[in-house]
mmCIF file with all atom_site columns, C-alpha atoms and ligand atoms in Angstrom:
data_model
loop_
_atom_site.group_PDB
_atom_site.id
_atom_site.type_symbol
_atom_site.label_atom_id
_atom_site.label_alt_id
_atom_site.label_comp_id
_atom_site.label_asym_id
_atom_site.label_entity_id
_atom_site.label_seq_id
_atom_site.pdbx_PDB_ins_code
_atom_site.Cartn_x
_atom_site.Cartn_y
_atom_site.Cartn_z
_atom_site.occupancy
_atom_site.B_iso_or_equiv
_atom_site.pdbx_formal_charge
_atom_site.auth_seq_id
_atom_site.auth_comp_id
_atom_site.auth_asym_id
_atom_site.auth_atom_id
_atom_site.pdbx_PDB_model_num
ATOM   1   C  CA  . MET A 1 1   ? 23.583  45.343 -22.362 1.00 55.00 ? 1   MET A CA  1
ATOM   2   C  CA  . ASN A 1 2   ? 21.992  48.265 -24.216 1.00 57.00 ? 2   ASN A CA  1
ATOM   3   C  CA  . VAL A 1 3   ? 18.947  46.883 -26.039 1.00 66.00 ? 3   VAL A CA  1
ATOM   4   C  CA  . GLN A 1 4   ? 17.719  49.196 -28.779 1.00 76.00 ? 4   GLN A CA  1
ATOM   5   C  CA  . LYS A 1 5   ? 14.058  50.156 -28.537 1.00 88.00 ? 5   LYS A CA  1
ATOM   6   C  CA  . VAL A 1 6   ? 11.888  49.634 -31.587 1.00 93.00 ? 6   VAL A CA  1
ATOM   7   C  CA  . ASN A 1 7   ? 9.599   52.487 -32.653 1.00 95.00 ? 7   ASN A CA  1
ATOM   8   C  CA  . TYR A 1 8   ? 6.444   50.404 -33.017 1.00 97.00 ? 8   TYR A CA  1
ATOM   9   C  CA  . GLN A 1 9   ? 4.327   53.380 -34.083 1.00 96.00 ? 9   GLN A CA  1
ATOM   10  C  CA  . LYS A 1 10  ? 6.604   53.807 -37.150 1.00 97.00 ? 10  LYS A CA  1
ATOM   11  C  CA  . GLU A 1 11  ? 6.323   50.061 -37.860 1.00 97.00 ? 11  GLU A CA  1
ATOM   12  C  CA  . LEU A 1 12  ? 2.543   50.321 -37.652 1.00 98.00 ? 12  LEU A CA  1
ATOM   13  C  CA  . GLU A 1 13  ? 2.480   53.293 -40.041 1.00 98.00 ? 13  GLU A CA  1
ATOM   14  C  CA  . LYS A 1 14  ? 4.480   51.326 -42.638 1.00 98.00 ? 14  LYS A CA  1
ATOM   15  C  CA  . LEU A 1 15  ? 1.957   48.504 -42.457 1.00 98.00 ? 15  LEU A CA  1
ATOM   16  C  CA  . LEU A 1 16  ? -1.027  50.873 -42.675 1.00 98.00 ? 16  LEU A CA  1
ATOM   17  C  CA  . ASN A 1 17  ? 0.479   52.436 -45.826 1.00 98.00 ? 17  ASN A CA  1
ATOM   18  C  CA  . LYS A 1 18  ? 0.878   48.991 -47.355 1.00 98.00 ? 18  LYS A CA  1
ATOM   19  C  CA  . ILE A 1 19  ? -2.739  48.058 -46.555 1.00 98.00 ? 19  ILE A CA  1
ATOM   20  C  CA  . THR A 1 20  ? -3.926  51.340 -48.092 1.00 98.00 ? 20  THR A CA  1
ATOM   21  C  CA  . GLU A 1 21  ? -1.905  50.702 -51.271 1.00 98.00 ? 21  GLU A CA  1
ATOM   22  C  CA  . GLU A 1 22  ? -3.414  47.238 -51.531 1.00 98.00 ? 22  GLU A CA  1
ATOM   23  C  CA  . GLY A 1 23  ? -6.912  48.737 -51.191 1.00 98.00 ? 23  GLY A CA  1
ATOM   24  C  CA  . ARG A 1 24  ? -7.932  46.130 -48.607 1.00 97.00 ? 24  ARG A CA  1
ATOM   25  C  CA  . THR A 1 25  ? -9.828  46.265 -45.286 1.00 98.00 ? 25  THR A CA  1
ATOM   26  C  CA  . PRO A 1 26  ? -8.418  43.365 -43.240 1.00 98.00 ? 26  PRO A CA  1
ATOM   27  C  CA  . SER A 1 27  ? -10.218 41.991 -40.191 1.00 98.00 ? 27  SER A CA  1
ATOM   28  C  CA  . LEU A 1 28  ? -8.789  42.843 -36.774 1.00 98.00 ? 28  LEU A CA  1
ATOM   29  C  CA  . LEU A 1 29  ? -9.614  41.391 -33.362 1.00 98.00 ? 29  LEU A CA  1
ATOM   30  C  CA  . LEU A 1 30  ? -8.802  44.269 -31.026 1.00 98.00 ? 30  LEU A CA  1
ATOM   31  C  CA  . HIS A 1 31  ? -8.431  43.445 -27.361 1.00 98.00 ? 31  HIS A CA  1
ATOM   32  C  CA  . SER A 1 32  ? -9.702  46.348 -25.266 1.00 98.00 ? 32  SER A CA  1
ATOM   33  C  CA  . CYS A 1 33  ? -9.050  46.966 -21.590 1.00 97.00 ? 33  CYS A CA  1
ATOM   34  C  CA  . CYS A 1 34  ? -11.634 49.764 -21.247 1.00 97.00 ? 34  CYS A CA  1
ATOM   35  C  CA  . ALA A 1 35  ? -13.693 52.303 -23.189 1.00 98.00 ? 35  ALA A CA  1
ATOM   36  C  CA  . PRO A 1 36  ? -11.355 55.322 -22.682 1.00 98.00 ? 36  PRO A CA  1
ATOM   37  C  CA  . CYS A 1 37  ? -8.284  53.447 -24.003 1.00 97.00 ? 37  CYS A CA  1
ATOM   38  C  CA  . SER A 1 38  ? -10.232 52.017 -26.932 1.00 98.00 ? 38  SER A CA  1
ATOM   39  C  CA  . SER A 1 39  ? -11.722 55.370 -28.006 1.00 98.00 ? 39  SER A CA  1
ATOM   40  C  CA  . TYR A 1 40  ? -8.701  56.699 -29.884 1.00 98.00 ? 40  TYR A CA  1
ATOM   41  C  CA  . VAL A 1 41  ? -7.605  53.259 -31.100 1.00 98.00 ? 41  VAL A CA  1
ATOM   42  C  CA  . MET A 1 42  ? -11.016 52.575 -32.657 1.00 98.00 ? 42  MET A CA  1
ATOM   43  C  CA  . GLU A 1 43  ? -11.089 56.037 -34.229 1.00 98.00 ? 43  GLU A CA  1
ATOM   44  C  CA  . TYR A 1 44  ? -7.585  55.523 -35.661 1.00 98.00 ? 44  TYR A CA  1
ATOM   45  C  CA  . LEU A 1 45  ? -7.737  51.894 -36.826 1.00 98.00 ? 45  LEU A CA  1
ATOM   46  C  CA  . SER A 1 46  ? -11.311 51.805 -38.138 1.00 98.00 ? 46  SER A CA  1
ATOM   47  C  CA  . GLU A 1 47  ? -9.993  53.793 -41.112 1.00 98.00 ? 47  GLU A CA  1
ATOM   48  C  CA  . TYR A 1 48  ? -8.054  50.689 -42.155 1.00 98.00 ? 48  TYR A CA  1
ATOM   49  C  CA  . PHE A 1 49  ? -9.636  47.615 -40.567 1.00 98.00 ? 49  PHE A CA  1
ATOM   50  C  CA  . SER A 1 50  ? -12.912 45.907 -39.993 1.00 98.00 ? 50  SER A CA  1
ATOM   51  C  CA  . ILE A 1 51  ? -12.684 45.755 -36.188 1.00 98.00 ? 51  ILE A CA  1
ATOM   52  C  CA  . THR A 1 52  ? -14.175 43.460 -33.588 1.00 98.00 ? 52  THR A CA  1
ATOM   53  C  CA  . ILE A 1 53  ? -13.558 44.630 -30.032 1.00 98.00 ? 53  ILE A CA  1
ATOM   54  C  CA  . PHE A 1 54  ? -12.655 41.696 -27.789 1.00 98.00 ? 54  PHE A CA  1
ATOM   55  C  CA  . TYR A 1 55  ? -13.348 42.406 -24.147 1.00 98.00 ? 55  TYR A CA  1
ATOM   56  C  CA  . TYR A 1 56  ? -11.290 39.871 -22.240 1.00 98.00 ? 56  TYR A CA  1
ATOM   57  C  CA  . ASN A 1 57  ? -10.190 41.174 -18.833 1.00 98.00 ? 57  ASN A CA  1
ATOM   58  C  CA  . PRO A 1 58  ? -10.431 38.516 -16.110 1.00 98.00 ? 58  PRO A CA  1
ATOM   59  C  CA  . ASN A 1 59  ? -8.049  40.676 -14.046 1.00 98.00 ? 59  ASN A CA  1
ATOM   60  C  CA  . ILE A 1 60  ? -10.693 43.282 -13.197 1.00 98.00 ? 60  ILE A CA  1
ATOM   61  C  CA  . TYR A 1 61  ? -11.810 43.539 -9.591  1.00 98.00 ? 61  TYR A CA  1
ATOM   62  C  CA  . PRO A 1 62  ? -14.433 43.789 -8.162  1.00 98.00 ? 62  PRO A CA  1
ATOM   63  C  CA  . GLU A 1 63  ? -17.182 42.379 -10.352 1.00 98.00 ? 63  GLU A CA  1
ATOM   64  C  CA  . SER A 1 64  ? -19.158 45.640 -10.156 1.00 98.00 ? 64  SER A CA  1
ATOM   65  C  CA  . GLU A 1 65  ? -16.140 47.377 -11.747 1.00 98.00 ? 65  GLU A CA  1
ATOM   66  C  CA  . TYR A 1 66  ? -16.033 44.732 -14.479 1.00 98.00 ? 66  TYR A CA  1
ATOM   67  C  CA  . THR A 1 67  ? -19.708 45.307 -15.249 1.00 98.00 ? 67  THR A CA  1
ATOM   68  C  CA  . LYS A 1 68  ? -19.227 49.075 -15.293 1.00 97.00 ? 68  LYS A CA  1
ATOM   69  C  CA  . ARG A 1 69  ? -16.290 48.857 -17.717 1.00 98.00 ? 69  ARG A CA  1
ATOM   70  C  CA  . ILE A 1 70  ? -17.882 46.365 -20.112 1.00 98.00 ? 70  ILE A CA  1
ATOM   71  C  CA  . LEU A 1 71  ? -21.133 48.356 -20.318 1.00 98.00 ? 71  LEU A CA  1
ATOM   72  C  CA  . GLU A 1 72  ? -19.172 51.547 -20.955 1.00 98.00 ? 72  GLU A CA  1
ATOM   73  C  CA  . GLN A 1 73  ? -17.285 49.779 -23.731 1.00 98.00 ? 73  GLN A CA  1
ATOM   74  C  CA  . GLN A 1 74  ? -20.476 48.606 -25.453 1.00 98.00 ? 74  GLN A CA  1
ATOM   75  C  CA  . LYS A 1 75  ? -22.097 52.017 -25.117 1.00 98.00 ? 75  LYS A CA  1
ATOM   76  C  CA  . LEU A 1 76  ? -19.088 53.762 -26.668 1.00 98.00 ? 76  LEU A CA  1
ATOM   77  C  CA  . ILE A 1 77  ? -19.110 51.473 -29.715 1.00 98.00 ? 77  ILE A CA  1
ATOM   78  C  CA  . GLY A 1 78  ? -22.755 52.402 -30.229 1.00 98.00 ? 78  GLY A CA  1
ATOM   79  C  CA  . ASP A 1 79  ? -22.138 56.132 -29.749 1.00 98.00 ? 79  ASP A CA  1
ATOM   80  C  CA  . MET A 1 80  ? -19.079 56.619 -31.979 1.00 98.00 ? 80  MET A CA  1
ATOM   81  C  CA  . HIS A 1 81  ? -19.082 56.875 -35.767 1.00 96.00 ? 81  HIS A CA  1
ATOM   82  C  CA  . PHE A 1 82  ? -16.518 54.836 -37.669 1.00 97.00 ? 82  PHE A CA  1
ATOM   83  C  CA  . THR A 1 83  ? -15.242 54.625 -41.221 1.00 94.00 ? 83  THR A CA  1
ATOM   84  C  CA  . HIS A 1 84  ? -15.741 50.837 -41.118 1.00 97.00 ? 84  HIS A CA  1
ATOM   85  C  CA  . PRO A 1 85  ? -18.196 49.345 -38.605 1.00 94.00 ? 85  PRO A CA  1
ATOM   86  C  CA  . VAL A 1 86  ? -16.933 48.076 -35.252 1.00 98.00 ? 86  VAL A CA  1
ATOM   87  C  CA  . SER A 1 87  ? -18.510 45.059 -33.571 1.00 98.00 ? 87  SER A CA  1
ATOM   88  C  CA  . PHE A 1 88  ? -18.180 43.582 -30.080 1.00 98.00 ? 88  PHE A CA  1
ATOM   89  C  CA  . LEU A 1 89  ? -17.266 40.212 -28.609 1.00 98.00 ? 89  LEU A CA  1
ATOM   90  C  CA  . ALA A 1 90  ? -17.138 39.471 -24.876 1.00 98.00 ? 90  ALA A CA  1
ATOM   91  C  CA  . GLY A 1 91  ? -14.581 37.019 -23.535 1.00 98.00 ? 91  GLY A CA  1
ATOM   92  C  CA  . LYS A 1 92  ? -15.072 34.958 -20.391 1.00 98.00 ? 92  LYS A CA  1
ATOM   93  C  CA  . TYR A 1 93  ? -14.785 36.684 -17.014 1.00 98.00 ? 93  TYR A CA  1
ATOM   94  C  CA  . ASP A 1 94  ? -12.498 33.922 -15.802 1.00 96.00 ? 94  ASP A CA  1
ATOM   95  C  CA  . ARG A 1 95  ? -11.181 35.333 -12.526 1.00 98.00 ? 95  ARG A CA  1
ATOM   96  C  CA  . GLU A 1 96  ? -9.754  32.000 -11.361 1.00 98.00 ? 96  GLU A CA  1
ATOM   97  C  CA  . ARG A 1 97  ? -7.462  31.976 -14.361 1.00 98.00 ? 97  ARG A CA  1
ATOM   98  C  CA  . PHE A 1 98  ? -6.137  35.417 -13.426 1.00 98.00 ? 98  PHE A CA  1
ATOM   99  C  CA  . TYR A 1 99  ? -5.561  34.489 -9.779  1.00 98.00 ? 99  TYR A CA  1
ATOM   100 C  CA  . ARG A 1 100 ? -3.749  31.282 -10.772 1.00 98.00 ? 100 ARG A CA  1
ATOM   101 C  CA  . MET A 1 101 ? -1.506  33.344 -13.009 1.00 98.00 ? 101 MET A CA  1
ATOM   102 C  CA  . ALA A 1 102 ? -0.825  35.954 -10.306 1.00 98.00 ? 102 ALA A CA  1
ATOM   103 C  CA  . GLU A 1 103 ? 0.000   33.397 -7.592  1.00 98.00 ? 103 GLU A CA  1
ATOM   104 C  CA  . GLY A 1 104 ? 3.170   34.351 -5.718  1.00 98.00 ? 104 GLY A CA  1
ATOM   105 C  CA  . MET A 1 105 ? 3.272   37.787 -7.421  1.00 98.00 ? 105 MET A CA  1
ATOM   106 C  CA  . GLU A 1 106 ? 0.403   39.448 -5.531  1.00 97.00 ? 106 GLU A CA  1
ATOM   107 C  CA  . HIS A 1 107 ? 2.756   41.776 -3.645  1.00 95.00 ? 107 HIS A CA  1
ATOM   108 C  CA  . LEU A 1 108 ? 4.559   43.112 -6.741  1.00 96.00 ? 108 LEU A CA  1
ATOM   109 C  CA  . LYS A 1 109 ? 4.112   46.714 -7.795  1.00 95.00 ? 109 LYS A CA  1
ATOM   110 C  CA  . GLU A 1 110 ? 2.323   47.700 -10.994 1.00 95.00 ? 110 GLU A CA  1
ATOM   111 C  CA  . GLY A 1 111 ? 4.657   47.358 -13.978 1.00 95.00 ? 111 GLY A CA  1
ATOM   112 C  CA  . GLY A 1 112 ? 6.492   44.293 -12.641 1.00 96.00 ? 112 GLY A CA  1
ATOM   113 C  CA  . ALA A 1 113 ? 6.502   40.587 -13.508 1.00 97.00 ? 113 ALA A CA  1
ATOM   114 C  CA  . ARG A 1 114 ? 2.810   40.085 -12.607 1.00 98.00 ? 114 ARG A CA  1
ATOM   115 C  CA  . CYS A 1 115 ? 1.835   42.683 -15.198 1.00 97.00 ? 115 CYS A CA  1
ATOM   116 C  CA  . MET A 1 116 ? 3.935   41.009 -17.916 1.00 97.00 ? 116 MET A CA  1
ATOM   117 C  CA  . LYS A 1 117 ? 2.061   37.765 -17.208 1.00 98.00 ? 117 LYS A CA  1
ATOM   118 C  CA  . CYS A 1 118 ? -1.224  39.675 -17.211 1.00 98.00 ? 118 CYS A CA  1
ATOM   119 C  CA  . TYR A 1 119 ? -0.421  41.106 -20.668 1.00 98.00 ? 119 TYR A CA  1
ATOM   120 C  CA  . GLU A 1 120 ? 0.448   37.595 -21.825 1.00 98.00 ? 120 GLU A CA  1
ATOM   121 C  CA  . LEU A 1 121 ? -2.762  36.100 -20.448 1.00 98.00 ? 121 LEU A CA  1
ATOM   122 C  CA  . ARG A 1 122 ? -4.946  38.621 -22.249 1.00 98.00 ? 122 ARG A CA  1
ATOM   123 C  CA  . LEU A 1 123 ? -2.948  38.616 -25.482 1.00 98.00 ? 123 LEU A CA  1
ATOM   124 C  CA  . SER A 1 124 ? -2.823  34.802 -25.636 1.00 98.00 ? 124 SER A CA  1
ATOM   125 C  CA  . GLU A 1 125 ? -6.579  34.567 -25.324 1.00 98.00 ? 125 GLU A CA  1
ATOM   126 C  CA  . THR A 1 126 ? -6.999  37.254 -27.990 1.00 98.00 ? 126 THR A CA  1
ATOM   127 C  CA  . ALA A 1 127 ? -4.633  35.412 -30.349 1.00 98.00 ? 127 ALA A CA  1
ATOM   128 C  CA  . ARG A 1 128 ? -6.472  32.130 -29.717 1.00 98.00 ? 128 ARG A CA  1
ATOM   129 C  CA  . GLN A 1 129 ? -9.839  33.765 -30.458 1.00 98.00 ? 129 GLN A CA  1
ATOM   130 C  CA  . ALA A 1 130 ? -8.452  35.492 -33.530 1.00 98.00 ? 130 ALA A CA  1
ATOM   131 C  CA  . ALA A 1 131 ? -7.180  32.183 -34.909 1.00 98.00 ? 131 ALA A CA  1
ATOM   132 C  CA  . ALA A 1 132 ? -10.495 30.429 -34.138 1.00 98.00 ? 132 ALA A CA  1
ATOM   133 C  CA  . GLY A 1 133 ? -12.501 33.266 -35.711 1.00 98.00 ? 133 GLY A CA  1
ATOM   134 C  CA  . GLY A 1 134 ? -10.348 33.538 -38.861 1.00 98.00 ? 134 GLY A CA  1
ATOM   135 C  CA  . PHE A 1 135 ? -9.201  37.113 -38.193 1.00 98.00 ? 135 PHE A CA  1
ATOM   136 C  CA  . GLU A 1 136 ? -6.226  38.331 -40.202 1.00 98.00 ? 136 GLU A CA  1
ATOM   137 C  CA  . TYR A 1 137 ? -4.775  40.443 -37.357 1.00 98.00 ? 137 TYR A CA  1
ATOM   138 C  CA  . PHE A 1 138 ? -5.072  40.869 -33.616 1.00 98.00 ? 138 PHE A CA  1
ATOM   139 C  CA  . THR A 1 139 ? -3.749  43.471 -31.210 1.00 98.00 ? 139 THR A CA  1
ATOM   140 C  CA  . THR A 1 140 ? -4.545  45.309 -27.966 1.00 98.00 ? 140 THR A CA  1
ATOM   141 C  CA  . THR A 1 141 ? -5.335  48.868 -26.901 1.00 98.00 ? 141 THR A CA  1
ATOM   142 C  CA  . LEU A 1 142 ? -2.998  48.535 -23.897 1.00 98.00 ? 142 LEU A CA  1
ATOM   143 C  CA  . SER A 1 143 ? -0.025  50.352 -25.462 1.00 97.00 ? 143 SER A CA  1
ATOM   144 C  CA  . ILE A 1 144 ? -1.957  53.638 -25.301 1.00 97.00 ? 144 ILE A CA  1
ATOM   145 C  CA  . SER A 1 145 ? -1.349  53.907 -21.567 1.00 95.00 ? 145 SER A CA  1
ATOM   146 C  CA  . PRO A 1 146 ? 1.808   55.748 -20.493 1.00 93.00 ? 146 PRO A CA  1
ATOM   147 C  CA  . LEU A 1 147 ? 1.912   53.232 -17.596 1.00 91.00 ? 147 LEU A CA  1
ATOM   148 C  CA  . LYS A 1 148 ? 2.175   50.202 -19.876 1.00 93.00 ? 148 LYS A CA  1
ATOM   149 C  CA  . ASN A 1 149 ? 5.428   48.850 -21.271 1.00 93.00 ? 149 ASN A CA  1
ATOM   150 C  CA  . ALA A 1 150 ? 4.931   49.025 -25.046 1.00 95.00 ? 150 ALA A CA  1
ATOM   151 C  CA  . GLN A 1 151 ? 8.185   47.208 -25.836 1.00 96.00 ? 151 GLN A CA  1
ATOM   152 C  CA  . LYS A 1 152 ? 7.165   44.213 -23.727 1.00 96.00 ? 152 LYS A CA  1
ATOM   153 C  CA  . LEU A 1 153 ? 3.589   44.263 -24.999 1.00 97.00 ? 153 LEU A CA  1
ATOM   154 C  CA  . ASN A 1 154 ? 4.805   44.055 -28.580 1.00 98.00 ? 154 ASN A CA  1
ATOM   155 C  CA  . GLU A 1 155 ? 7.323   41.310 -27.816 1.00 97.00 ? 155 GLU A CA  1
ATOM   156 C  CA  . ILE A 1 156 ? 4.601   39.258 -26.114 1.00 98.00 ? 156 ILE A CA  1
ATOM   157 C  CA  . GLY A 1 157 ? 2.083   39.977 -28.888 1.00 98.00 ? 157 GLY A CA  1
ATOM   158 C  CA  . LEU A 1 158 ? 4.509   38.871 -31.590 1.00 98.00 ? 158 LEU A CA  1
ATOM   159 C  CA  . ALA A 1 159 ? 5.370   35.676 -29.672 1.00 98.00 ? 159 ALA A CA  1
ATOM   160 C  CA  . VAL A 1 160 ? 1.763   34.615 -29.030 1.00 98.00 ? 160 VAL A CA  1
ATOM   161 C  CA  . GLY A 1 161 ? 0.827   35.537 -32.611 1.00 98.00 ? 161 GLY A CA  1
ATOM   162 C  CA  . GLU A 1 162 ? 3.477   33.121 -33.832 1.00 98.00 ? 162 GLU A CA  1
ATOM   163 C  CA  . LYS A 1 163 ? 2.211   30.451 -31.457 1.00 98.00 ? 163 LYS A CA  1
ATOM   164 C  CA  . TYR A 1 164 ? -1.388  30.690 -32.725 1.00 98.00 ? 164 TYR A CA  1
ATOM   165 C  CA  . GLY A 1 165 ? -0.533  31.488 -36.354 1.00 98.00 ? 165 GLY A CA  1
ATOM   166 C  CA  . VAL A 1 166 ? -2.186  34.954 -36.464 1.00 98.00 ? 166 VAL A CA  1
ATOM   167 C  CA  . LYS A 1 167 ? -0.523  38.260 -37.363 1.00 98.00 ? 167 LYS A CA  1
ATOM   168 C  CA  . TYR A 1 168 ? 0.027   40.589 -34.439 1.00 98.00 ? 168 TYR A CA  1
ATOM   169 C  CA  . LEU A 1 169 ? -0.449  44.263 -35.254 1.00 98.00 ? 169 LEU A CA  1
ATOM   170 C  CA  . VAL A 1 170 ? 2.432   46.089 -33.561 1.00 98.00 ? 170 VAL A CA  1
ATOM   171 C  CA  . SER A 1 171 ? 1.620   49.404 -31.914 1.00 97.00 ? 171 SER A CA  1
ATOM   172 C  CA  . ASP A 1 172 ? 2.550   52.177 -29.550 1.00 97.00 ? 172 ASP A CA  1
ATOM   173 C  CA  . PHE A 1 173 ? -0.752  54.023 -29.526 1.00 97.00 ? 173 PHE A CA  1
ATOM   174 C  CA  . LYS A 1 174 ? 0.340   56.640 -27.006 1.00 96.00 ? 174 LYS A CA  1
ATOM   175 C  CA  . LYS A 1 175 ? 2.635   58.105 -29.693 1.00 95.00 ? 175 LYS A CA  1
ATOM   176 C  CA  . LYS A 1 176 ? 1.427   60.860 -32.059 1.00 94.00 ? 176 LYS A CA  1
ATOM   177 C  CA  . ASN A 1 177 ? -0.719  62.284 -29.230 1.00 96.00 ? 177 ASN A CA  1
ATOM   178 C  CA  . GLY A 1 178 ? -2.767  59.081 -29.055 1.00 97.00 ? 178 GLY A CA  1
ATOM   179 C  CA  . TYR A 1 179 ? -3.089  59.233 -25.283 1.00 97.00 ? 179 TYR A CA  1
ATOM   180 C  CA  . LYS A 1 180 ? -4.038  62.925 -25.421 1.00 97.00 ? 180 LYS A CA  1
ATOM   181 C  CA  . ARG A 1 181 ? -6.702  62.183 -28.032 1.00 98.00 ? 181 ARG A CA  1
ATOM   182 C  CA  . SER A 1 182 ? -8.121  59.382 -25.855 1.00 97.00 ? 182 SER A CA  1
ATOM   183 C  CA  . VAL A 1 183 ? -8.556  61.901 -23.014 1.00 97.00 ? 183 VAL A CA  1
ATOM   184 C  CA  . GLU A 1 184 ? -10.312 64.320 -25.395 1.00 98.00 ? 184 GLU A CA  1
ATOM   185 C  CA  . LEU A 1 185 ? -12.646 61.577 -26.659 1.00 98.00 ? 185 LEU A CA  1
ATOM   186 C  CA  . SER A 1 186 ? -13.337 60.427 -23.091 1.00 97.00 ? 186 SER A CA  1
ATOM   187 C  CA  . ASN A 1 187 ? -14.466 63.948 -22.232 1.00 98.00 ? 187 ASN A CA  1
ATOM   188 C  CA  . GLU A 1 188 ? -16.461 64.269 -25.443 1.00 98.00 ? 188 GLU A CA  1
ATOM   189 C  CA  . TYR A 1 189 ? -18.370 61.024 -24.785 1.00 98.00 ? 189 TYR A CA  1
ATOM   190 C  CA  . GLY A 1 190 ? -18.544 61.510 -21.002 1.00 98.00 ? 190 GLY A CA  1
ATOM   191 C  CA  . LEU A 1 191 ? -16.734 58.227 -20.319 1.00 97.00 ? 191 LEU A CA  1
ATOM   192 C  CA  . TYR A 1 192 ? -16.093 56.743 -16.918 1.00 96.00 ? 192 TYR A CA  1
ATOM   193 C  CA  . ARG A 1 193 ? -12.302 56.825 -16.338 1.00 94.00 ? 193 ARG A CA  1
ATOM   194 C  CA  . GLN A 1 194 ? -11.130 54.496 -13.580 1.00 93.00 ? 194 GLN A CA  1
ATOM   195 C  CA  . ASP A 1 195 ? -8.096  55.544 -11.541 1.00 92.00 ? 195 ASP A CA  1
ATOM   196 C  CA  . TYR A 1 196 ? -6.528  52.106 -11.103 1.00 95.00 ? 196 TYR A CA  1
ATOM   197 C  CA  . CYS A 1 197 ? -5.331  49.545 -13.611 1.00 96.00 ? 197 CYS A CA  1
ATOM   198 C  CA  . GLY A 1 198 ? -7.845  46.809 -12.863 1.00 97.00 ? 198 GLY A CA  1
ATOM   199 C  CA  . CYS A 1 199 ? -6.856  43.993 -10.511 1.00 98.00 ? 199 CYS A CA  1
ATOM   200 C  CA  . GLU A 1 200 ? -7.361  44.004 -6.761  1.00 97.00 ? 200 GLU A CA  1
ATOM   201 C  CA  . PHE A 1 201 ? -3.609  44.410 -6.232  1.00 97.00 ? 201 PHE A CA  1
ATOM   202 C  CA  . SER A 1 202 ? -3.515  47.587 -8.309  1.00 97.00 ? 202 SER A CA  1
ATOM   203 C  CA  . LEU A 1 203 ? -6.575  48.851 -6.429  1.00 97.00 ? 203 LEU A CA  1
ATOM   204 C  CA  . ALA A 1 204 ? -4.817  48.239 -3.083  1.00 96.00 ? 204 ALA A CA  1
ATOM   205 C  CA  . GLN A 1 205 ? -1.692  50.021 -4.392  1.00 95.00 ? 205 GLN A CA  1
ATOM   206 C  CA  . ARG A 1 206 ? -3.762  53.025 -5.493  1.00 93.00 ? 206 ARG A CA  1
ATOM   207 C  CA  . GLU A 1 207 ? -5.560  53.202 -2.129  1.00 94.00 ? 207 GLU A CA  1
ATOM   208 C  CA  . GLN A 1 208 ? -2.226  53.085 -0.328  1.00 92.00 ? 208 GLN A CA  1
ATOM   209 C  CA  . GLU A 1 209 ? -0.843  55.906 -2.523  1.00 91.00 ? 209 GLU A CA  1
ATOM   210 C  CA  . ARG A 1 210 ? -3.971  57.946 -1.840  1.00 88.00 ? 210 ARG A CA  1
ATOM   211 C  CA  . SER A 1 211 ? -3.679  57.497 1.919   1.00 87.00 ? 211 SER A CA  1
ATOM   212 C  CA  . PHE A 1 212 ? 0.030   58.509 1.815   1.00 81.00 ? 212 PHE A CA  1
ATOM   213 C  CA  . SER A 1 213 ? -0.676  61.649 -0.196  1.00 81.00 ? 213 SER A CA  1
ATOM   214 C  CA  . ALA A 1 214 ? -3.530  62.590 2.191   1.00 77.00 ? 214 ALA A CA  1
ATOM   215 C  CA  . ARG A 1 215 ? -1.147  62.648 5.172   1.00 72.00 ? 215 ARG A CA  1
HETATM 216 S  S1  . SF4 B 2 .   ? -1.692  46.050 -12.343 1.00 94.84 ? 1   SF4 B S1  1
HETATM 217 FE FE1 . SF4 B 2 .   ? -2.838  45.943 -14.286 1.00 94.84 ? 1   SF4 B FE1 1
HETATM 218 S  S2  . SF4 B 2 .   ? -1.483  44.901 -15.753 1.00 94.84 ? 1   SF4 B S2  1
HETATM 219 FE FE2 . SF4 B 2 .   ? -0.703  44.545 -13.678 1.00 94.84 ? 1   SF4 B FE2 1
HETATM 220 S  S3  . SF4 B 2 .   ? -1.597  42.571 -13.057 1.00 94.84 ? 1   SF4 B S3  1
HETATM 221 FE FE3 . SF4 B 2 .   ? -2.957  44.178 -12.289 1.00 94.84 ? 1   SF4 B FE3 1
HETATM 222 S  S4  . SF4 B 2 .   ? -4.494  44.466 -13.900 1.00 94.84 ? 1   SF4 B S4  1
HETATM 223 FE FE4 . SF4 B 2 .   ? -2.793  43.320 -14.796 1.00 94.84 ? 1   SF4 B FE4 1
#
């Protein structure tokens, strides 16, 4: 069956126009996977929203990498200038929860069923926090990556938003040169850019690819 893809960037633009017309600055809980991905998204969305960055990534391995990424995220928020201020909230580094979720899917390649569950894990927790904190919207920076499935991310975001009763902000941040801008901002702010997605399985995959290409 040929399922038609939704242009989520266009959908987002319609909503941003509506918010501008209403003259409001809604609150947004923005899940971030890392500083480089969040750079462009914060620059873009802080024009319209009062943002709290939610750093919830129990997938990241090893712990030293987690520490590196979270510190880089906090530093970037302090270094950048925004139209509306951006604040920070750390989620729990609950690795057991990630490993329980990934059970039986450890061997799958990046982009497969394990990753869909990983998106769901992080988006569910963001939606839950957004509902508990009284945020009007929630979303994630993940759609900026060309390696992430934006259609699936939006489907999952909309479903968990419905479950927790919070509005999910649809997105495809890589569009309109979003990814390119994130690379520019990463260079401008001297950000650490990791070369693997985050979990130990993606690290093993990257190391294997590196050893193949070195042959
Ligand atoms: S490869 Fe990335 S998205 Fe997939 S399970 Fe690992 S950390 Fe999550």
